Short mmCIF file of C-alpha atoms and ligand atoms in Angstrom, two decimals:
data_model
loop_
_atom_site.label_atom_id
_atom_site.label_comp_id
_atom_site.label_asym_id
_atom_site.label_seq_id
_atom_site.Cartn_x
_atom_site.Cartn_y
_atom_site.Cartn_z
CA MET A 1 -0.03 0.19 0.12
CA SER A 2 1.30 2.82 -1.05
CA SER A 3 1.54 6.01 2.22
CA LEU A 4 -1.74 8.70 2.85
CA ILE A 5 -1.67 11.87 3.04
CA LEU A 6 -2.68 13.05 6.29
CA LYS A 7 -6.01 13.51 5.58
CA GLN A 8 -6.81 10.20 5.03
CA ALA A 9 -5.31 9.36 7.42
CA GLN A 10 -7.90 11.12 10.10
CA GLU A 11 -10.08 10.03 7.80
CA LEU A 12 -9.57 6.49 8.81
CA LEU A 13 -8.76 7.05 11.89
CA LEU A 14 -12.02 8.96 12.72
CA GLU A 15 -14.60 6.53 10.82
CA ARG A 16 -13.90 4.24 14.22
CA VAL A 17 -14.24 6.91 16.43
CA GLU A 18 -18.40 7.33 18.18
CA ARG A 19 -18.89 10.64 19.82
CA ILE A 20 -18.89 9.90 24.68
CA GLU A 21 -22.53 9.28 25.01
CA GLU A 22 -21.58 8.72 28.64
CA THR A 23 -22.31 11.37 31.17
CA GLU A 24 -20.90 13.45 34.74
CA GLU A 25 -21.86 15.64 37.10
CA ILE A 26 -19.23 16.33 38.26
CA ALA A 27 -17.52 20.92 40.74
CA LEU A 28 -18.43 23.31 38.49
CA LEU A 29 -14.69 24.54 40.52
CA ASP A 30 -13.32 21.12 37.95
CA GLY A 31 -14.72 22.20 34.29
CA VAL A 32 -12.53 24.12 32.81
CA GLY A 33 -11.85 21.37 29.44
CA ARG A 34 -15.08 19.73 29.86
CA VAL A 35 -17.43 19.78 27.29
CA LEU A 36 -21.59 20.08 28.69
CA ALA A 37 -23.37 17.94 28.68
CA LYS A 38 -26.85 19.28 28.20
CA ASP A 39 -28.26 23.05 27.40
CA VAL A 40 -27.43 25.30 30.24
CA LEU A 41 -31.49 27.79 30.48
CA ALA A 42 -31.74 30.05 33.55
CA GLY A 43 -33.99 29.39 36.23
CA HIS A 44 -33.96 33.38 36.79
CA ASP A 45 -33.62 37.14 36.02
CA GLN A 46 -30.23 38.00 36.95
CA PRO A 47 -29.70 40.20 38.47
CA PRO A 48 -33.17 39.59 39.87
CA PHE A 49 -33.80 42.73 40.49
CA PRO A 50 -33.31 46.41 39.07
CA ARG A 51 -29.90 47.50 40.63
CA SER A 52 -28.11 51.21 40.44
CA PRO A 53 -25.22 50.93 38.43
CA LEU A 54 -23.32 53.82 40.98
CA ASP A 55 -22.75 55.65 43.91
CA GLY A 56 -25.85 57.39 43.98
CA TYR A 57 -29.06 58.39 45.04
CA ALA A 58 -32.26 56.84 44.24
CA VAL A 59 -35.01 59.17 42.84
CA ARG A 60 -38.24 59.94 40.51
CA SER A 61 -37.07 61.96 37.24
CA GLU A 62 -40.20 63.76 38.23
CA ASP A 63 -38.41 65.39 40.72
CA ILE A 64 -35.51 66.80 39.73
CA LYS A 65 -37.19 67.65 35.59
CA GLN A 66 -35.88 71.68 36.24
CA ALA A 67 -32.30 71.00 38.56
CA SER A 68 -28.52 72.37 37.05
CA ARG A 69 -26.29 74.02 38.94
CA GLU A 70 -26.95 77.23 38.87
CA CYS A 71 -31.47 76.27 40.35
CA PRO A 72 -31.10 73.14 42.34
CA VAL A 73 -33.52 70.95 43.43
CA ARG A 74 -33.58 70.05 46.70
CA LEU A 75 -34.94 66.23 48.68
CA THR A 76 -35.30 63.99 51.60
CA VAL A 77 -33.02 61.61 51.76
CA THR A 78 -35.23 59.36 53.44
CA GLU A 79 -33.25 56.20 53.90
CA GLU A 80 -29.06 55.26 52.94
CA THR A 81 -28.64 51.26 50.51
CA ASP A 82 -25.92 49.29 49.94
CA ALA A 83 -25.45 46.21 48.06
CA GLY A 84 -26.90 43.56 49.86
CA HIS A 85 -29.77 45.17 51.71
CA VAL A 86 -33.14 45.81 50.66
CA SER A 87 -34.54 49.26 51.35
CA LYS A 88 -37.62 49.71 53.51
CA GLY A 89 -39.82 52.48 52.62
CA LYS A 90 -40.31 54.00 48.95
CA VAL A 91 -39.88 56.95 46.67
CA LYS A 92 -42.65 59.52 47.20
CA GLU A 93 -42.25 63.10 45.89
CA GLY A 94 -39.96 64.34 47.11
CA THR A 95 -36.96 62.31 48.14
CA ALA A 96 -34.48 60.78 47.81
CA VAL A 97 -32.54 56.40 48.88
CA ARG A 98 -29.08 57.20 49.13
CA ILE A 99 -27.55 54.37 47.12
CA MET A 100 -24.98 51.85 46.05
CA THR A 101 -23.55 49.89 43.67
CA GLY A 102 -25.47 47.00 42.96
CA ALA A 103 -28.43 47.68 45.70
CA PRO A 104 -32.40 47.19 44.71
CA ILE A 105 -34.15 50.16 43.09
CA PRO A 106 -36.64 51.40 46.02
CA GLU A 107 -40.35 51.13 44.67
CA GLY A 108 -40.97 54.12 43.17
CA ALA A 109 -37.09 56.12 42.15
CA ASP A 110 -36.97 55.74 38.47
CA CYS A 111 -33.28 56.69 38.09
CA ILE A 112 -30.48 57.23 39.85
CA VAL A 113 -28.17 60.24 40.07
CA ARG A 114 -24.64 59.94 39.94
CA GLN A 115 -22.89 61.72 43.83
CA GLU A 116 -20.89 63.70 41.65
CA ASP A 117 -23.59 65.53 40.86
CA THR A 118 -25.09 66.05 44.43
CA ASP A 119 -23.59 68.39 47.40
CA TYR A 120 -23.46 64.11 48.92
CA GLY A 121 -26.52 65.83 51.46
CA GLU A 122 -27.66 63.01 54.07
CA GLU A 123 -30.53 64.95 54.93
CA THR A 124 -31.47 66.17 52.29
CA VAL A 125 -29.88 66.12 48.92
CA GLU A 126 -29.10 68.89 46.05
CA ILE A 127 -29.75 67.79 42.62
CA TYR A 128 -27.18 69.19 40.31
CA GLU A 129 -28.19 67.89 36.71
CA ALA A 130 -31.38 66.63 35.50
CA VAL A 131 -31.58 62.45 34.95
CA LYS A 132 -34.38 61.23 32.16
CA ALA A 133 -36.32 58.15 33.20
CA PHE A 134 -34.58 54.81 33.84
CA GLU A 135 -31.14 56.56 33.49
CA ASN A 136 -28.91 54.83 35.12
CA TYR A 137 -31.28 52.35 36.49
CA CYS A 138 -30.27 48.96 35.15
CA PHE A 139 -32.57 46.54 34.81
CA ALA A 140 -33.55 43.39 36.16
CA GLY A 141 -32.12 40.65 33.15
CA GLU A 142 -30.04 43.01 32.20
CA ASP A 143 -27.41 39.94 31.73
CA TYR A 144 -30.15 37.21 31.10
CA LYS A 145 -33.95 36.45 31.68
CA ALA A 146 -34.90 33.96 33.44
CA GLY A 147 -35.80 31.51 30.87
CA THR A 148 -33.02 32.18 28.80
CA ARG A 149 -30.61 29.33 27.44
CA ILE A 150 -27.24 30.50 28.56
CA MET A 151 -25.39 27.52 26.67
CA LYS A 152 -25.59 24.73 24.03
CA ARG A 153 -24.64 21.51 24.75
CA ASN A 154 -21.34 20.51 23.75
CA LEU A 155 -20.00 23.91 24.85
CA ARG A 156 -16.40 23.08 26.05
CA LEU A 157 -16.02 24.91 29.05
CA GLY A 158 -13.68 27.78 30.26
CA PRO A 159 -13.86 30.62 33.35
CA VAL A 160 -16.77 31.89 31.07
CA GLU A 161 -18.43 30.00 31.94
CA ILE A 162 -17.82 28.95 34.92
CA GLY A 163 -18.50 31.60 36.21
CA ILE A 164 -21.84 32.34 33.98
CA LEU A 165 -22.70 28.99 36.18
CA ALA A 166 -21.85 30.05 38.78
CA SER A 167 -24.22 33.05 38.03
CA LEU A 168 -28.03 30.90 37.91
CA GLY A 169 -26.58 29.27 41.14
CA SER A 170 -25.62 25.30 40.64
CA GLU A 171 -21.52 24.46 42.22
CA LYS A 172 -22.79 20.93 39.96
CA VAL A 173 -22.05 20.92 36.28
CA ARG A 174 -22.98 17.33 34.19
CA VAL A 175 -20.26 17.38 31.17
CA TYR A 176 -18.81 14.63 29.47
CA ARG A 177 -16.82 11.87 30.69
CA LYS A 178 -13.14 12.22 29.74
CA PRO A 179 -11.76 10.71 26.81
CA ARG A 180 -9.89 7.35 28.23
CA VAL A 181 -6.88 7.06 27.05
CA ALA A 182 -3.71 4.77 27.73
CA VAL A 183 0.06 6.15 26.37
CA LEU A 184 3.37 3.11 26.33
CA THR A 185 6.81 3.78 25.45
CA THR A 186 8.48 1.03 23.86
CA GLY A 187 12.43 0.74 23.85
CA ASP A 188 15.28 -1.34 24.92
CA GLU A 189 17.53 2.17 25.23
CA LEU A 190 14.71 3.99 27.45
CA VAL A 191 14.95 4.91 31.15
CA LEU A 192 12.56 6.30 33.20
CA PRO A 193 13.62 9.76 34.19
CA GLY A 194 14.84 9.37 37.66
CA ARG A 195 17.23 6.18 37.71
CA GLU A 196 20.60 5.86 37.26
CA LEU A 197 21.12 6.28 32.99
CA GLU A 198 23.67 3.15 31.92
CA GLU A 199 25.59 3.32 28.73
CA GLY A 200 23.81 3.21 25.52
CA LYS A 201 20.87 4.88 27.66
CA ILE A 202 18.53 7.81 27.13
CA TYR A 203 15.61 9.12 29.52
CA ASP A 204 12.47 8.19 27.92
CA SER A 205 10.60 11.68 27.71
CA ASN A 206 8.30 10.79 25.22
CA LEU A 207 6.56 9.27 27.72
CA TYR A 208 5.90 12.08 30.32
CA ALA A 209 5.66 14.70 26.85
CA ALA A 210 2.78 12.90 25.64
CA VAL A 211 0.99 12.23 29.02
CA THR A 212 1.13 15.86 30.21
CA ARG A 213 -0.34 16.32 26.62
CA LEU A 214 -2.58 14.47 26.64
CA LYS A 215 -3.96 15.28 30.33
CA ALA A 216 -3.74 19.61 28.81
CA LEU A 217 -5.88 18.28 26.18
CA GLY A 218 -9.30 16.72 27.84
CA ALA A 219 -7.59 13.44 27.85
CA GLU A 220 -7.68 11.00 31.25
CA VAL A 221 -4.35 9.07 30.93
CA VAL A 222 -6.28 5.73 33.10
CA ARG A 223 -2.85 4.07 32.21
CA TYR A 224 1.25 4.84 31.11
CA GLY A 225 4.49 2.79 30.34
CA HIS A 226 6.87 0.81 29.56
CA THR A 227 8.20 -2.28 27.53
CA ARG A 228 10.73 -3.14 26.21
CA ASP A 229 11.55 -4.07 22.42
CA ASP A 230 9.63 -6.91 22.54
CA THR A 231 6.65 -8.63 20.94
CA LYS A 232 5.04 -10.47 24.01
CA GLU A 233 5.81 -7.95 26.47
CA THR A 234 4.14 -5.48 24.35
CA ALA A 235 1.65 -7.59 23.80
CA GLU A 236 1.05 -8.34 27.33
CA TRP A 237 0.53 -4.51 28.60
CA LEU A 238 -1.90 -3.80 26.07
CA LYS A 239 -4.22 -7.21 26.90
CA GLU A 240 -4.37 -5.81 30.27
CA THR A 241 -4.83 -2.51 29.17
CA VAL A 242 -7.87 -2.65 26.18
CA GLY A 243 -11.34 -2.59 27.07
CA LYS A 244 -9.93 -0.29 30.04
CA THR A 245 -9.68 3.23 27.96
CA ASP A 246 -10.97 4.94 24.49
CA LEU A 247 -7.49 4.49 22.50
CA ILE A 248 -4.38 3.96 23.53
CA ILE A 249 -1.46 4.97 22.25
CA THR A 250 2.95 3.76 21.22
CA THR A 251 5.40 5.14 20.84
CA GLY A 252 8.99 3.41 19.02
CA GLY A 253 8.72 0.44 17.19
CA VAL A 254 7.20 0.78 14.04
CA SER A 255 10.09 1.17 11.60
CA VAL A 256 11.23 -1.38 9.95
CA GLY A 257 14.03 -2.25 11.69
CA LYS A 258 14.48 -5.26 12.78
CA LYS A 259 13.76 -4.49 16.28
CA ASP A 260 10.25 -1.97 15.00
CA MET A 261 8.60 -5.15 16.90
CA MET A 262 4.61 -3.18 17.03
CA HIS A 263 3.79 -4.89 13.30
CA GLN A 264 4.57 -8.40 14.55
CA VAL A 265 2.79 -6.81 17.90
CA LEU A 266 -1.60 -6.45 16.66
CA GLU A 267 -0.92 -9.94 14.07
CA TYR A 268 0.49 -11.46 17.60
CA LEU A 269 -3.09 -10.32 19.76
CA GLY A 270 -5.14 -10.20 16.17
CA GLY A 271 -5.34 -6.85 15.85
CA GLU A 272 -6.24 -5.36 12.36
CA ARG A 273 -3.89 -2.81 10.86
CA ILE A 274 -5.82 0.08 9.62
CA PHE A 275 -2.79 1.96 7.65
CA TRP A 276 1.17 1.39 8.00
CA LYS A 277 3.36 5.79 6.70
CA ILE A 278 1.45 8.82 6.27
CA ALA A 279 3.49 11.15 3.28
CA ILE A 280 4.61 13.79 6.35
CA LYS A 281 7.24 14.68 7.65
CA PRO A 282 8.69 13.97 10.69
CA GLY A 283 6.12 11.21 11.57
CA MET A 284 5.71 8.96 8.24
CA PRO A 285 6.25 5.74 10.31
CA THR A 286 3.03 6.10 12.58
CA LEU A 287 1.20 2.68 12.34
CA CYS A 288 -2.27 2.54 13.84
CA GLY A 289 -4.16 0.19 13.81
CA GLN A 290 -7.73 -1.61 15.83
CA TYR A 291 -7.45 -4.62 18.82
CA LYS A 292 -10.92 -4.78 20.17
CA GLY A 293 -12.94 -1.76 18.99
CA THR A 294 -10.33 -0.19 21.13
CA LEU A 295 -8.09 2.43 18.30
CA LEU A 296 -4.96 1.33 18.45
CA ILE A 297 -2.36 4.41 17.02
CA CYS A 298 1.51 3.90 17.74
CA LEU A 299 4.15 6.44 17.26
CA SER A 300 7.19 7.30 16.27
CA GLY A 301 10.00 7.16 18.90
CA ASN A 302 11.31 9.94 18.07
CA PRO A 303 10.38 12.03 19.95
CA PHE A 304 9.56 15.73 17.69
CA GLY A 305 8.00 12.68 15.46
CA ALA A 306 5.75 11.69 18.37
CA ALA A 307 4.83 15.32 19.21
CA VAL A 308 4.24 16.42 16.37
CA ASN A 309 1.83 13.31 15.79
CA LEU A 310 0.06 13.90 18.51
CA GLU A 311 -1.33 17.30 17.07
CA LEU A 312 -2.63 16.08 13.94
CA LEU A 313 -3.93 12.09 14.72
CA VAL A 314 -4.77 11.90 18.59
CA ARG A 315 -6.03 15.33 19.24
CA PRO A 316 -9.23 14.92 15.95
CA VAL A 317 -8.94 11.76 17.71
CA LEU A 318 -10.33 13.45 21.15
CA SER A 319 -11.60 16.29 19.99
CA LYS A 320 -13.62 13.85 18.60
CA LEU A 321 -14.30 11.99 21.52
CA LEU A 322 -15.54 14.60 23.66
CA GLY A 323 -17.48 15.74 20.42
CA SER A 324 -16.38 19.78 20.59
CA ARG A 325 -15.05 21.00 18.01
CA GLU A 326 -12.85 23.21 19.70
CA LEU A 327 -10.07 20.93 19.92
CA ASP A 328 -9.80 20.68 16.21
CA LEU A 329 -7.47 20.72 14.75
CA LYS A 330 -7.10 24.90 13.40
CA ARG A 331 -4.89 26.81 10.39
CA ILE A 332 -4.52 30.68 9.79
CA PRO A 333 -2.69 32.14 7.90
CA ALA A 334 1.17 34.22 9.41
CA VAL A 335 3.86 35.08 7.67
CA SER A 336 7.28 32.99 8.30
CA GLU A 337 9.61 35.40 9.00
CA ASN A 338 12.46 32.61 8.34
CA GLY A 339 13.55 30.32 5.10
CA PHE A 340 13.14 26.80 5.10
CA PRO A 341 14.93 23.61 2.79
CA LYS A 342 12.64 21.53 2.69
CA GLY A 343 14.94 17.75 2.05
CA SER A 344 11.67 14.96 0.67
CA ARG A 345 8.48 16.20 -1.09
CA VAL A 346 6.08 14.63 1.18
CA SER A 347 4.16 18.20 3.65
CA ARG A 348 6.68 18.66 5.75
CA TYR A 349 5.73 19.99 10.05
CA VAL A 350 8.30 22.70 10.56
CA ARG A 351 8.23 23.84 14.75
CA ALA A 352 7.92 27.93 14.90
CA TYR A 353 6.70 30.63 17.17
CA TYR A 354 3.41 33.23 16.04
CA GLU A 355 3.41 35.85 17.60
CA ASP A 356 0.31 38.40 16.17
CA GLY A 357 0.58 37.01 12.38
CA ARG A 358 3.76 36.13 12.47
CA VAL A 359 6.09 33.29 12.97
CA ARG A 360 9.87 32.45 13.99
CA ILE A 361 11.40 28.91 12.47
CA PRO A 362 14.09 28.57 16.74
CA LYS A 363 17.52 28.17 15.47
CA GLY A 364 18.88 24.18 16.38
CA SER A 365 17.84 21.32 14.22
CA ASN A 366 13.95 20.37 13.24
CA ALA A 367 15.78 16.74 12.87
CA SER A 368 12.84 14.62 14.79
CA GLY A 369 15.20 12.94 17.39
CA VAL A 370 15.93 16.30 18.60
CA LEU A 371 13.04 17.89 21.11
CA SER A 372 14.92 21.00 22.76
CA SER A 373 14.66 22.79 20.18
CA MET A 374 11.41 22.95 20.10
CA CYS A 375 11.36 24.61 23.54
CA GLY A 376 8.94 27.50 23.77
CA CYS A 377 7.14 26.38 20.57
CA ASN A 378 3.54 26.78 19.73
CA CYS A 379 2.66 26.55 16.64
CA LEU A 380 4.27 23.92 13.37
CA ILE A 381 3.71 25.49 9.89
CA GLU A 382 2.92 23.44 6.72
CA ILE A 383 4.98 23.31 4.10
CA PRO A 384 3.24 22.09 1.49
CA ALA A 385 3.53 18.27 -0.23
CA GLY A 386 5.88 19.78 -3.46
CA PRO A 387 9.91 20.40 -4.25
CA GLU A 388 9.48 23.78 -2.43
CA GLY A 389 10.41 25.00 0.87
CA LEU A 390 9.85 28.15 2.52
CA GLU A 391 10.95 31.69 1.67
CA ARG A 392 11.33 34.40 4.22
CA GLY A 393 8.94 36.88 3.91
CA GLU A 394 6.17 33.58 3.12
CA THR A 395 2.65 33.50 3.82
CA VAL A 396 2.26 30.19 5.89
CA TRP A 397 -0.38 27.96 7.34
CA VAL A 398 0.20 27.28 10.75
CA ILE A 399 -0.88 24.87 13.88
CA LEU A 400 -1.88 26.27 16.63
CA ILE A 401 -0.91 23.85 19.39
P1 AMP B 1 12.38 3.80 17.00
O1 AMP B 1 10.71 5.25 17.16
O2 AMP B 1 12.05 3.08 18.44
O3 AMP B 1 13.18 4.03 15.82
O4 AMP B 1 13.11 4.27 17.58
C1 AMP B 1 13.80 5.90 17.08
C2 AMP B 1 14.20 6.57 17.91
O5 AMP B 1 13.83 7.30 18.79
C3 AMP B 1 15.63 6.21 18.80
O6 AMP B 1 16.71 6.57 18.40
C4 AMP B 1 15.39 6.36 19.64
O7 AMP B 1 15.62 5.83 20.99
C5 AMP B 1 14.59 7.22 20.47
N1 AMP B 1 13.35 7.30 20.64
C6 AMP B 1 11.72 5.63 20.81
N2 AMP B 1 11.42 5.46 21.82
C7 AMP B 1 11.76 7.49 23.06
C8 AMP B 1 11.49 8.14 24.20
N3 AMP B 1 10.53 6.87 24.66
N4 AMP B 1 11.78 8.79 24.58
C9 AMP B 1 12.76 9.45 24.06
N5 AMP B 1 13.92 8.85 22.51
C10 AMP B 1 13.09 7.84 22.10
MG1 MG B 2 13.26 1.58 19.20
#
């Protein structure tokens, strides 16, 4: 089989993914990044009562029609009302209530005079400005009215949405459960951070990068681990994991080397191969399969290749599982501050930093085994398939990560 273009690979994966239907009720304070499982209707007006938008005097506009600096109108101040307190009496002809921001507007008053337009009087007050009816007046339901649909199902919650839900009075929210994911790194050369590094070994960085990225994307990493380049050991790990997750991600062992055993692992397990190889760099040898109904995305072990393909392949799968479009890969145009020669004809992904419509490629190697030059990067430049590289000053497509 000739290798696929990225879009075909993504489609082959997505056609095997169903959105998660199970929901759970969680504390609102834990809701950021979660996806709302039902429409939200307002149970009350917000604010529930007409309130003062400023510090001043609640009056009848009728009484102060003629007020000016030269000819002030004097009113009797009957009481003072602060935010959180309700005034006892009504505002009758010739009277005013001293009022603070957020306090309910007393009955009878139809406007608020700013305190700066008065003499700040306590027993009586001189009004220097005429104010029209319902000026400086914040209506009940200014924010939203009872019965309004405030949010639709499938919305990914951020702090603002959490604030709105809190204003409705609930401390809980019903969301879809998180996608469950397992991560396995493979390779005889790998040592977990925290242990002694023996000769010929390197630390396992993919495990840490993948687990934390998946968590940041809203997944629950229910199992993670490492196996050697051993078909049986790796197959056993996958056997123990399958059924517990929506998706399994592995890194390493997908090329054509003697030790690249993920192909045998899939065969040994009786899993189905969906595809092997995509016409992109980095990450060309990616292998995808399905085992007992669970998608298996086997990424290259090269740390940059693994990171890029986690964005390009795993992220769309998470987006579909979550049923929310917000995780979808988005391309934005940017002017490149650097050129980039291209060695092969396949489409190429280059680590870079995007800011204000411009994109900069960091110094250092862009090789798929090099991760350190990706430090601080926030995007990938997509160079389409073909012989041409990138010219300085060219407008390119950028995927924010
Ligand atoms: P592989 O895909 O297994 O052929 O590995 C490709 C390259 O990536 C090799 O140089 C590996 O040592 C390296 N590599 C594989 N897995 C990891 C990992 N988990 N962390 C860091 N480097 C890795
Ligand atoms: Mg290997």
